[in-house]
PDB file of C-alpha atoms and ligand atoms in Angstrom:
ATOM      1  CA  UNK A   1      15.726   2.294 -26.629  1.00  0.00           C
ATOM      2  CA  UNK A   2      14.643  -0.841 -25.676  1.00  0.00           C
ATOM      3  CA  UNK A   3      10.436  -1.664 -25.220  1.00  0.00           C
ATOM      4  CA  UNK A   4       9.043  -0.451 -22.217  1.00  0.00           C
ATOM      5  CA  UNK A   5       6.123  -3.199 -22.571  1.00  0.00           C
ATOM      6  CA  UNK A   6       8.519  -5.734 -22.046  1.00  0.00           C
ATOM      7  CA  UNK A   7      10.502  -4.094 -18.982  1.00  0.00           C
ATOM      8  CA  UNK A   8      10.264  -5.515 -15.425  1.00  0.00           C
ATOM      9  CA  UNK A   9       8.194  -2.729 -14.043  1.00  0.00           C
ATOM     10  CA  UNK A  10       5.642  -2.152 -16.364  1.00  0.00           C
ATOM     11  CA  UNK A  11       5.472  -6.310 -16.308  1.00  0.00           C
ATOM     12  CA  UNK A  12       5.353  -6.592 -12.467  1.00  0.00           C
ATOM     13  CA  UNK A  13       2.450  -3.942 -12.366  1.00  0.00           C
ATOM     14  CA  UNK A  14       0.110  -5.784 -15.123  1.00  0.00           C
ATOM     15  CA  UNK A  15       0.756  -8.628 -12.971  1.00  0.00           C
ATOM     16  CA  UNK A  16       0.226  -7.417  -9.831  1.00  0.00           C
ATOM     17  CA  UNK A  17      -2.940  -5.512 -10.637  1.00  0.00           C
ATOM     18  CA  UNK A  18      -4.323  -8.363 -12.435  1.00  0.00           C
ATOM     19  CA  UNK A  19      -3.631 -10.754  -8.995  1.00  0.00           C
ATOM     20  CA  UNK A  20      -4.871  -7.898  -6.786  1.00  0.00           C
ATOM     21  CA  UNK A  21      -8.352  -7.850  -9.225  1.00  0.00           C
ATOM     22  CA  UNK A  22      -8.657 -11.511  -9.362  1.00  0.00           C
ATOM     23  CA  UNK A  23      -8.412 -11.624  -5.457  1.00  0.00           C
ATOM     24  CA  UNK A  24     -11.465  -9.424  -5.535  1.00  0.00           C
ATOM     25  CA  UNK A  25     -10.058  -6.544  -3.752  1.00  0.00           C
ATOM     26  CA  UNK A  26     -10.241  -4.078  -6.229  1.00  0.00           C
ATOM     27  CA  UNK A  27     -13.495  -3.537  -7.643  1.00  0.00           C
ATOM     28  CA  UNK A  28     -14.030  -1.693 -11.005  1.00  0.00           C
ATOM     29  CA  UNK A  29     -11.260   1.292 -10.381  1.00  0.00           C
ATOM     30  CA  UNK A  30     -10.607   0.564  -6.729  1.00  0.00           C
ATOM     31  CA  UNK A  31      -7.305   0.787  -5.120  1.00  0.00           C
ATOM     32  CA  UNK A  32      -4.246   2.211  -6.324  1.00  0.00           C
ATOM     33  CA  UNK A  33       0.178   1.736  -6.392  1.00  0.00           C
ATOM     34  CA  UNK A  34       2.503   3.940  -7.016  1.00  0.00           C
ATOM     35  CA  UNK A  35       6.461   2.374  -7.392  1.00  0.00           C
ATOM     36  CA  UNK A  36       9.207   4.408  -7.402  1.00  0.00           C
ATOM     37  CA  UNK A  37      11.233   3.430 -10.692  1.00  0.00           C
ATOM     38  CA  UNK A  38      15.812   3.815 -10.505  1.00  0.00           C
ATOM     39  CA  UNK A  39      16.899   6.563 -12.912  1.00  0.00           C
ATOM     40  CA  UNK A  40      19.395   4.870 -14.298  1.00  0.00           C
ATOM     41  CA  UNK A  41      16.970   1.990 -15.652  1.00  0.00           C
ATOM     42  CA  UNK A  42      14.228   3.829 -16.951  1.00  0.00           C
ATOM     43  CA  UNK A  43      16.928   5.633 -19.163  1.00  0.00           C
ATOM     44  CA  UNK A  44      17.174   2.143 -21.253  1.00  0.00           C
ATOM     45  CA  UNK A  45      13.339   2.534 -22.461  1.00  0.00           C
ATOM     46  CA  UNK A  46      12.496   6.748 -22.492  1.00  0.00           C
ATOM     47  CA  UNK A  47      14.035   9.858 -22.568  1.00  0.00           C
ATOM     48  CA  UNK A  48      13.536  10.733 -18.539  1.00  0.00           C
ATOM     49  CA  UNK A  49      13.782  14.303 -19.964  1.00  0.00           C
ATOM     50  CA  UNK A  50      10.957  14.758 -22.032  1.00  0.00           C
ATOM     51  CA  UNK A  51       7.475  15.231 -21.227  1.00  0.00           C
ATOM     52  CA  UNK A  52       4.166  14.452 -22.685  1.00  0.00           C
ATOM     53  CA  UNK A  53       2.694  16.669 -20.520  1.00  0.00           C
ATOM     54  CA  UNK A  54       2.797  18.622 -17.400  1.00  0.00           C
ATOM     55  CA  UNK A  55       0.249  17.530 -14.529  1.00  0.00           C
ATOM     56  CA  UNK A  56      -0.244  19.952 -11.860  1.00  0.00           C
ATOM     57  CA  UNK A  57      -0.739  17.981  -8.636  1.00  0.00           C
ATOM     58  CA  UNK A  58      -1.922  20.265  -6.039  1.00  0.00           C
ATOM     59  CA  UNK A  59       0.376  19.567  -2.972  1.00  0.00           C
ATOM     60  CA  UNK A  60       3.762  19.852  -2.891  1.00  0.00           C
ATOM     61  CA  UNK A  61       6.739  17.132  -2.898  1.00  0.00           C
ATOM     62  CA  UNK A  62       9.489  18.820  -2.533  1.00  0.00           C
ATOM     63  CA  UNK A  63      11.590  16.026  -1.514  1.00  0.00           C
ATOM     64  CA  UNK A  64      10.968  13.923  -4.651  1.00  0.00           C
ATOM     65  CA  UNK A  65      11.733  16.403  -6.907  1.00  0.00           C
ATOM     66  CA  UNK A  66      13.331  14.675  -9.926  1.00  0.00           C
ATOM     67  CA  UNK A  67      12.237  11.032  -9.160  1.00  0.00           C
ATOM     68  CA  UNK A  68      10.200   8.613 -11.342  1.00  0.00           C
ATOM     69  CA  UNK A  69       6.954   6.564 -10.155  1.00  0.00           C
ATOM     70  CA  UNK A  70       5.047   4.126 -11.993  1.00  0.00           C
ATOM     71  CA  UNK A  71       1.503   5.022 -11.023  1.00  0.00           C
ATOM     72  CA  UNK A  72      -1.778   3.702 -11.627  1.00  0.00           C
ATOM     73  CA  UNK A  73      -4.269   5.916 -13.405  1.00  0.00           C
ATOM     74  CA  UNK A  74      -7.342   7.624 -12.017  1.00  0.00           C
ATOM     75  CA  UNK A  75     -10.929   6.072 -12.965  1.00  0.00           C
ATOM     76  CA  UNK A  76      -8.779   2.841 -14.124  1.00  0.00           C
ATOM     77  CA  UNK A  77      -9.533  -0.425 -14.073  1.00  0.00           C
ATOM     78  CA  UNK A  78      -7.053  -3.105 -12.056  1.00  0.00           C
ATOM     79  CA  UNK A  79      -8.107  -5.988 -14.195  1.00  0.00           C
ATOM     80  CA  UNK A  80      -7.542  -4.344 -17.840  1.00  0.00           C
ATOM     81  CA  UNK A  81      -3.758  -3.423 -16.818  1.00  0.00           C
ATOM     82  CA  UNK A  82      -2.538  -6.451 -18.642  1.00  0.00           C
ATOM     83  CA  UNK A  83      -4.639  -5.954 -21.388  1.00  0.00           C
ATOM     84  CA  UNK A  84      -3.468  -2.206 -22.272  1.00  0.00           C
ATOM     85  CA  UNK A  85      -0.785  -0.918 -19.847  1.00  0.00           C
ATOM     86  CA  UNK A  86      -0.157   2.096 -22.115  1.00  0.00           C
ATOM     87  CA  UNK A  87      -3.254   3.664 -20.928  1.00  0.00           C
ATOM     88  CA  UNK A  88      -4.584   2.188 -17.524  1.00  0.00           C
ATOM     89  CA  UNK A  89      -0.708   3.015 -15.930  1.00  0.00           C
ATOM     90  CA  UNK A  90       1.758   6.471 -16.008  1.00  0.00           C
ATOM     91  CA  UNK A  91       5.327   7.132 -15.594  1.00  0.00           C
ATOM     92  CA  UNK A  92       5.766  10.502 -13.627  1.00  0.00           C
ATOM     93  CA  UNK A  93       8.549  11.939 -13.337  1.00  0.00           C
ATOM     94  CA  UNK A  94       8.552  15.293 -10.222  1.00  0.00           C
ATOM     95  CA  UNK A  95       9.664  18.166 -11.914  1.00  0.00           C
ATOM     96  CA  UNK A  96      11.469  21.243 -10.355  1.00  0.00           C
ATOM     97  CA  UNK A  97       8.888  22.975  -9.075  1.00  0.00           C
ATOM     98  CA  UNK A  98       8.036  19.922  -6.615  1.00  0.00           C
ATOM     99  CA  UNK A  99       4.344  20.884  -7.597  1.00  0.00           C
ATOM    100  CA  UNK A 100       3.920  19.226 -10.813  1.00  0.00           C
ATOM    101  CA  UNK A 101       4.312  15.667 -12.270  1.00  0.00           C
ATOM    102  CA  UNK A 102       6.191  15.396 -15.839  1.00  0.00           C
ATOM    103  CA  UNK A 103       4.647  12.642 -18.002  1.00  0.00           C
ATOM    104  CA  UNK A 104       6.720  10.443 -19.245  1.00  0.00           C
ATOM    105  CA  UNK A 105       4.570   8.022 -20.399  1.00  0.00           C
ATOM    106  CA  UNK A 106       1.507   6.234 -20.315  1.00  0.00           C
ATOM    107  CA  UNK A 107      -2.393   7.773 -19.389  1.00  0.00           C
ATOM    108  CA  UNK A 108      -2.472   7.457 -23.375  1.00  0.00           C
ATOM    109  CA  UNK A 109      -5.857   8.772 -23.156  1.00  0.00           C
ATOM    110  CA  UNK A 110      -5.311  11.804 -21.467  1.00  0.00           C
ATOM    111  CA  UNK A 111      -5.737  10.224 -18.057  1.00  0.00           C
ATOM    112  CA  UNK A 112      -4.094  11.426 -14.578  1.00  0.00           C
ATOM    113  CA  UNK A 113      -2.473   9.455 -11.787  1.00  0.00           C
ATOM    114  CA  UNK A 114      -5.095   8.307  -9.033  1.00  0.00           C
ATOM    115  CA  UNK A 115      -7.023  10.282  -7.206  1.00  0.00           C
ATOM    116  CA  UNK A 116      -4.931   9.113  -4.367  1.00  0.00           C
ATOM    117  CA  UNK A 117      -1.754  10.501  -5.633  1.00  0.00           C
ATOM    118  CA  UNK A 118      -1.452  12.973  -2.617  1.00  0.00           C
ATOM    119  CA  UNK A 119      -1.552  10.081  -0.187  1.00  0.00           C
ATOM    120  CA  UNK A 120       1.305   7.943  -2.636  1.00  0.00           C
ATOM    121  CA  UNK A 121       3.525  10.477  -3.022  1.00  0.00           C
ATOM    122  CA  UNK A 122       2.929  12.053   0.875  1.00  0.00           C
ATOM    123  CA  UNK A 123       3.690   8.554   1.869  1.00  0.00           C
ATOM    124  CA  UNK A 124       5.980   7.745   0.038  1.00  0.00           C
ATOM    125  CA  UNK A 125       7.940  10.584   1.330  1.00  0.00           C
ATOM    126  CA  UNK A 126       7.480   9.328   5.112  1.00  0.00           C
ATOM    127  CA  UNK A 127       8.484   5.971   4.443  1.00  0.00           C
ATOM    128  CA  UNK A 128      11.340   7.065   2.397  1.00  0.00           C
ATOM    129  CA  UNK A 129      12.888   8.874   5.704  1.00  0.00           C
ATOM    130  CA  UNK A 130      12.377   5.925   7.648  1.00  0.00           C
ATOM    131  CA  UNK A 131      13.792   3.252   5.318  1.00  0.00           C
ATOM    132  CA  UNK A 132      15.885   4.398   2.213  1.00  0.00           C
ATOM    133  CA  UNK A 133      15.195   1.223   0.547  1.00  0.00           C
ATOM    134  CA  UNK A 134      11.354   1.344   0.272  1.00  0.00           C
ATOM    135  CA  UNK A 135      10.160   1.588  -3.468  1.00  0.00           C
ATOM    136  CA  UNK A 136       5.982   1.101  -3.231  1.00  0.00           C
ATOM    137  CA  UNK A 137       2.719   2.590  -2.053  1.00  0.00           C
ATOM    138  CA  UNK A 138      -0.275   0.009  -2.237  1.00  0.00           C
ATOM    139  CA  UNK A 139      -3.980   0.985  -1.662  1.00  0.00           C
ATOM    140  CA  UNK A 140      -6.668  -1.535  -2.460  1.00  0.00           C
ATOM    141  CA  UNK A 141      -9.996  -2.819  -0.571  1.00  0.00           C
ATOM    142  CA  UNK A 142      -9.641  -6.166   0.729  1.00  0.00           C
ATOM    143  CA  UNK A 143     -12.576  -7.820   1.486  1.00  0.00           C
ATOM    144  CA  UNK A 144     -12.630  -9.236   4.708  1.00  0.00           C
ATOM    145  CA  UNK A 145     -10.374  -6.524   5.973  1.00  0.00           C
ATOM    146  CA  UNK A 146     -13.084  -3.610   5.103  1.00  0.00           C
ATOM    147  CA  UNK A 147     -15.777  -6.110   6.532  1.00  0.00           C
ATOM    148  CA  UNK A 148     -13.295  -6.115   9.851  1.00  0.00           C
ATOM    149  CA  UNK A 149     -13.505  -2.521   9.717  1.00  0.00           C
ATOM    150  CA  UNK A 150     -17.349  -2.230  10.820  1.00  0.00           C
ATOM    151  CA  UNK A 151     -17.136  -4.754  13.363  1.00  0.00           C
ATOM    152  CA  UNK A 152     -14.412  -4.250  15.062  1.00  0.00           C
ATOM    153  CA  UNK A 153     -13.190  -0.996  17.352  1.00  0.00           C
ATOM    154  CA  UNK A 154     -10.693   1.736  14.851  1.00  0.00           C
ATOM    155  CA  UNK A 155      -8.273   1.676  17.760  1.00  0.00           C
ATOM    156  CA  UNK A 156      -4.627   0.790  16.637  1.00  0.00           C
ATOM    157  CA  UNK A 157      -3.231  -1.367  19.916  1.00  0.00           C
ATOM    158  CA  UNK A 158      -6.973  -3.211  19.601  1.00  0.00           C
ATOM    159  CA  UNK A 159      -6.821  -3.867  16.162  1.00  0.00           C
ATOM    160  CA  UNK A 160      -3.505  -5.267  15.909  1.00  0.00           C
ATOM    161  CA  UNK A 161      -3.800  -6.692  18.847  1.00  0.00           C
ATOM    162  CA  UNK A 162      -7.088  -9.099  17.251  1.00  0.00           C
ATOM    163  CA  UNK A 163      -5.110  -9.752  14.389  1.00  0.00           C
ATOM    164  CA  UNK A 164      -1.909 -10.746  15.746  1.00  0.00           C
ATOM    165  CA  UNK A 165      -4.008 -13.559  17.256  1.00  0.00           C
ATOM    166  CA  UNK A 166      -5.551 -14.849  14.579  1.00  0.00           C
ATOM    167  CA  UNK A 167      -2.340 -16.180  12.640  1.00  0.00           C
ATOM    168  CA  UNK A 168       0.884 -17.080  14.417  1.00  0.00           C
ATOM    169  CA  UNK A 169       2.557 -15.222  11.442  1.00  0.00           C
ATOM    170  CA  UNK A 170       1.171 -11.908  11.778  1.00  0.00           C
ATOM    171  CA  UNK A 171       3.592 -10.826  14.821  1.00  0.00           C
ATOM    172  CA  UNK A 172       6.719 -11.952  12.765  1.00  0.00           C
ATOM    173  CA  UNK A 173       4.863 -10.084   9.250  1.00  0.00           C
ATOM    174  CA  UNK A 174       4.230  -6.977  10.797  1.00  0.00           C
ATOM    175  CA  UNK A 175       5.608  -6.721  14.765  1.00  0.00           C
ATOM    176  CA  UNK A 176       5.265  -2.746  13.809  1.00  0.00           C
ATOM    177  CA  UNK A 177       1.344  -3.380  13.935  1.00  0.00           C
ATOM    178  CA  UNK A 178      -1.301  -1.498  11.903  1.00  0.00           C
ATOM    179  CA  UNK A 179      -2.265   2.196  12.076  1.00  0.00           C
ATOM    180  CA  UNK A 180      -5.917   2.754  11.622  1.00  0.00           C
ATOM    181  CA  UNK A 181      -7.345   6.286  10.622  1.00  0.00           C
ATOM    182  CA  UNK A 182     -11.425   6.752  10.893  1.00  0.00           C
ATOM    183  CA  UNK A 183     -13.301   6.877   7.659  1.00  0.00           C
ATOM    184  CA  UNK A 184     -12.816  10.278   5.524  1.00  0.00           C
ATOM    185  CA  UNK A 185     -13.339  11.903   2.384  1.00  0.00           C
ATOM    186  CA  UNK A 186     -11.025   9.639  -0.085  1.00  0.00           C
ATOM    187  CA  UNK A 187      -8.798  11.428  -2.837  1.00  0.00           C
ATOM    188  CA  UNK A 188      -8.023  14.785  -0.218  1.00  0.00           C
ATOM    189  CA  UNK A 189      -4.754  16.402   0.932  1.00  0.00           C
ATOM    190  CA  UNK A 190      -5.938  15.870   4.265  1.00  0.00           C
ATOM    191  CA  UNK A 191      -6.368  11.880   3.853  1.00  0.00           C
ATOM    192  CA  UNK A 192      -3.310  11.981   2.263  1.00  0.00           C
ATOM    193  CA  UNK A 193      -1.572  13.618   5.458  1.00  0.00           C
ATOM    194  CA  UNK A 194      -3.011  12.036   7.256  1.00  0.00           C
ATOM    195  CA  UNK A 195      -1.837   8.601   6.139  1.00  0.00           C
ATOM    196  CA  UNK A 196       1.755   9.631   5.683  1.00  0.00           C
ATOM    197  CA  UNK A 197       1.710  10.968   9.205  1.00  0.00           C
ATOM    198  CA  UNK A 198       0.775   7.685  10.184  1.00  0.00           C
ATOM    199  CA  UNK A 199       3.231   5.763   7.667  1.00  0.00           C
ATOM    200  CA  UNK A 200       6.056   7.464   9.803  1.00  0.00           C
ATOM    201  CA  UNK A 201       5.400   4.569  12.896  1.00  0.00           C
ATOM    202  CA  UNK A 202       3.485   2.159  10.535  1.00  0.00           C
ATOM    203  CA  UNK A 203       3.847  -0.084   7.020  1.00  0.00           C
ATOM    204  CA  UNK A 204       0.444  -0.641   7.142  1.00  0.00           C
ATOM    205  CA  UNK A 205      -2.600   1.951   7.654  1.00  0.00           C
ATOM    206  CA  UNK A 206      -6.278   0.749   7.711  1.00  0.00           C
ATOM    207  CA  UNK A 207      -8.791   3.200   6.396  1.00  0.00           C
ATOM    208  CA  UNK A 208     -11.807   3.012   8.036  1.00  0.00           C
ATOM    209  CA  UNK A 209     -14.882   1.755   5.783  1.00  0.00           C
ATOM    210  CA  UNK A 210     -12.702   2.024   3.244  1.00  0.00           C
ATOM    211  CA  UNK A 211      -9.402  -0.317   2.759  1.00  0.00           C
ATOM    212  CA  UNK A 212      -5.600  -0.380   3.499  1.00  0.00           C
ATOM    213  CA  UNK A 213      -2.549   1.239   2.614  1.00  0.00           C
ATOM    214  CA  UNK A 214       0.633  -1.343   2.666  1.00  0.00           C
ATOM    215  CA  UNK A 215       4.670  -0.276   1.579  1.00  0.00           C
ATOM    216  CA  UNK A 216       7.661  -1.941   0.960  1.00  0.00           C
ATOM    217  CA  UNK A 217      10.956  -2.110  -1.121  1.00  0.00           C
ATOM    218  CA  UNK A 218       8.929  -4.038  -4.328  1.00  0.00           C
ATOM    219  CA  UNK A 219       5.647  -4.797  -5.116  1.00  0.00           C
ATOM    220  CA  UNK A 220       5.863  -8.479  -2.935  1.00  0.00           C
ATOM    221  CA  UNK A 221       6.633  -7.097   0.239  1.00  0.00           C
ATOM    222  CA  UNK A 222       3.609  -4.379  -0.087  1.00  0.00           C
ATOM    223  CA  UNK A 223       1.518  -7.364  -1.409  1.00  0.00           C
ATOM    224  CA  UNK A 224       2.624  -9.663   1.201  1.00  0.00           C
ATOM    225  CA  UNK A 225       1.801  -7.409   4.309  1.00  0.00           C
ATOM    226  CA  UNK A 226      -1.976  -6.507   3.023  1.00  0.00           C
ATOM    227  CA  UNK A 227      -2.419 -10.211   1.891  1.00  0.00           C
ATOM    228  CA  UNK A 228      -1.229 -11.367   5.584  1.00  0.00           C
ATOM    229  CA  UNK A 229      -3.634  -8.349   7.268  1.00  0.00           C
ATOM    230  CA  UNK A 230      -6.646 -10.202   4.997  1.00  0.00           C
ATOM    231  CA  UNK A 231      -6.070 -13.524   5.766  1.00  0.00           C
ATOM    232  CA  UNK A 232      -6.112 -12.767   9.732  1.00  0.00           C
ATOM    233  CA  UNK A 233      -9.031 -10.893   8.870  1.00  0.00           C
ATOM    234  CA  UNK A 234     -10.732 -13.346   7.323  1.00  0.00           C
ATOM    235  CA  UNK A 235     -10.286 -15.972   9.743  1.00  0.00           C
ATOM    236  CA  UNK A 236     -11.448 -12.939  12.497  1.00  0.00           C
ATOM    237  CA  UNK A 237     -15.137 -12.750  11.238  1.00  0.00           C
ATOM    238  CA  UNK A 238     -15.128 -16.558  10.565  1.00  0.00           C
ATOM    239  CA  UNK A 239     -14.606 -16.604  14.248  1.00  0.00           C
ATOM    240  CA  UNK A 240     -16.281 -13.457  15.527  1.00  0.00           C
ATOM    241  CA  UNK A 241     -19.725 -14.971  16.280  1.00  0.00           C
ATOM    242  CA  UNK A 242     -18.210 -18.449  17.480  1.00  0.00           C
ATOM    243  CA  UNK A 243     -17.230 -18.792  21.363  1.00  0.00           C
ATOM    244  CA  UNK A 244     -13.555 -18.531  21.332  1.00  0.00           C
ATOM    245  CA  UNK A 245     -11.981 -21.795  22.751  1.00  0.00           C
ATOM    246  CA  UNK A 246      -8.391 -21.301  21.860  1.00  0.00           C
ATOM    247  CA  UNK A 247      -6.223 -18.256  21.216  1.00  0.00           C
ATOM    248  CA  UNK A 248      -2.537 -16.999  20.996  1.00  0.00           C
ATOM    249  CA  UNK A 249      -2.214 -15.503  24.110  1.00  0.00           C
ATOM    250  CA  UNK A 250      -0.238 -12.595  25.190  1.00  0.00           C
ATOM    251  CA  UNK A 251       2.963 -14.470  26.799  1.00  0.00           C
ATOM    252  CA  UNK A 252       2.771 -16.593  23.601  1.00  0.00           C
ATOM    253  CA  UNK A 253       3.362 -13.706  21.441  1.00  0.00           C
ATOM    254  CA  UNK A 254       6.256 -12.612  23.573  1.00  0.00           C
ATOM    255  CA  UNK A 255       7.859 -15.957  22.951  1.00  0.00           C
ATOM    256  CA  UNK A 256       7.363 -15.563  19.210  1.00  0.00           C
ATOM    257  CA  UNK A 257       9.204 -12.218  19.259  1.00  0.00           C
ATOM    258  CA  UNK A 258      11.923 -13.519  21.203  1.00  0.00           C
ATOM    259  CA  UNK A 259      12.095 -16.524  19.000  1.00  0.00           C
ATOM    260  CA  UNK A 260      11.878 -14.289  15.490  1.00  0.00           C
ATOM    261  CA  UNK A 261      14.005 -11.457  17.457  1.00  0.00           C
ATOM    262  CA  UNK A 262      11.249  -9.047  16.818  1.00  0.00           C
ATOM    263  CA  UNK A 263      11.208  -5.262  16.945  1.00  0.00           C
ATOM    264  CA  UNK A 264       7.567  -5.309  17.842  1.00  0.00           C
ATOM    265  CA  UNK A 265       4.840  -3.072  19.417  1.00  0.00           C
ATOM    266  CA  UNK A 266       5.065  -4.212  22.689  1.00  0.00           C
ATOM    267  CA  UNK A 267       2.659  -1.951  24.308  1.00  0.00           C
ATOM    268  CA  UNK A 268       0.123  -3.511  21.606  1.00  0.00           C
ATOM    269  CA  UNK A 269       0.197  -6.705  23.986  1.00  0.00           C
ATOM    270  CA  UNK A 270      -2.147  -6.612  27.449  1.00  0.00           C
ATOM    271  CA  UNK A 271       0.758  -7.403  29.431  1.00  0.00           C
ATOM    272  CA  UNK A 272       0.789  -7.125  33.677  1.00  0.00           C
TER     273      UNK A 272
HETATM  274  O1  2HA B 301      -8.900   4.774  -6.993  1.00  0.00           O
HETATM  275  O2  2HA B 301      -9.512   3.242  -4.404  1.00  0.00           O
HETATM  276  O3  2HA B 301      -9.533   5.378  -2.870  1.00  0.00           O
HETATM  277  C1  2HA B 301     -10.051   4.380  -6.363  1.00  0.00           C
HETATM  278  C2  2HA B 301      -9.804   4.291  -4.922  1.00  0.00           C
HETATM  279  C3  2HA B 301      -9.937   5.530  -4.166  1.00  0.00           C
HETATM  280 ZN1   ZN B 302      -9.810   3.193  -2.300  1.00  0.00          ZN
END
């Protein structure tokens, strides 16, 4: 068997998490990512077969029964990842029941997956029907984003809407737009639902007072969404109390879609 410490997933997560702290958006254990890992490459580091230890989840996943995530570990720390990914991250594998998560490794202290596991694995399972090819679940609490979040209306078209004009990018990043859910009780079945009901129609899901939820097929493309969302943010309070002089406007985002060929949330636009 060859050393798990060394293989690309376990090296892409103590990277990512330690980028992710150092960017400030995850504060002591804030936010959370679950990856789903191919069979046929964990098989060169552990025996997918053998548990550690059964975890009983508490909501079923029928539909993932039998595959492996790389998971982040409740009450863990983003920025000590690098320093001792044998205990701050998990490999879970669904066992038969679709109730309860095989360990396969990891959570060397007798740790759990995050609290958030219900919204991972729920959304996982909704992206999964849309697009066959996507791999991660990302939660974390970007600053300027959350900030956005008491300033600025929860309604989807309107939020999108501000940030698609605050970077000419953010049509072409995420033409799909952003779904936003009000604040709630974090770590619940019912947030977790909730989220994967709205990852059906959306990559991205803002949770009010609270943070984001981004996907993708790896780690970059979940990264590269919620970094995108922040940046527009950022540059939306910068500009929130200043009188507006110049913006993208409406037709000009058409012409960007046509331009980039975009599959985009039309009825997100104020169009006559
Ligand atoms: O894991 O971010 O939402 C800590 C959180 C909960
Ligand atoms: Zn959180």
């Amino acid at each position: 068997m060859k050393n798990i410490i060394e293989s690309p997933f376990v090296v892409d997560m103590m990277r990512m998490t330690a980028n992710m702290y150092r960017m400030g958006w995850d504060e002591r254990n804030g936010g959370n990512i679950s990856m789903m890992l191919d069979e046929q490459e964990v098989k060169e580091y552990l025996d997918i077969d053998s548990s550690i230890r059964a975890i009983p989840m508490g909501f079923e996943a029928k539909p993932l029964i039998g595959k492996i995530f790389i998971v982040t570990g409740t009450g863990k720390y983003f920025k000590n990842v690098e320093f001792d990914p044998e205990n701050n991250l998990g490999i879970i594998r669904i066992a038969p029941d679709g109730v309860t998560a095989n360990l396969l490794w990891g959570y060397s202290d007798g740790g759990r997956p995050t609290s958030e596991l219900p919204a991972h694995l729920m959304s996982h399972m909704s992206r999964l029907a849309v697009n066959p090819e996507n791999r991660v679940i990302m939660h974390s609490h970007p600053t300027n984003t959350l900030a956005m979040t008491y300033v600025h209306e929860l309604d989807e078209k309107k939020f999108t809407h501000s940030l698609w004009e605050m970077c000419t990018e953010c049509i072409v990043v995420f033409p799909d737009g952003i779904g936003v859910l009000p604040w709630m009780v974090c770590g619940t079945n019912e947030i977790g639902i909730a989220t994967a009901e709205k990852m059906k129609e959306f990559r991205l899901v803002i949770w009010g007072q609270h943070g984001i939820y981004g996907c993708g097929k790896d780690l970059d493309e979940a990264f590269g969404l919620i970094e995108t969302v922040e940046k527009a943010a950022q540059l939306y309070l910068m500009t929130a109390n200043m009188p507006r002089v110049n913006t993208i406007h409406d037709n000009e985002l058409v012409e960007l879609a046509k331009a980039f060929k975009l599959n985009y949330r039309r009825d997100f636009l104020y169009l006559d």
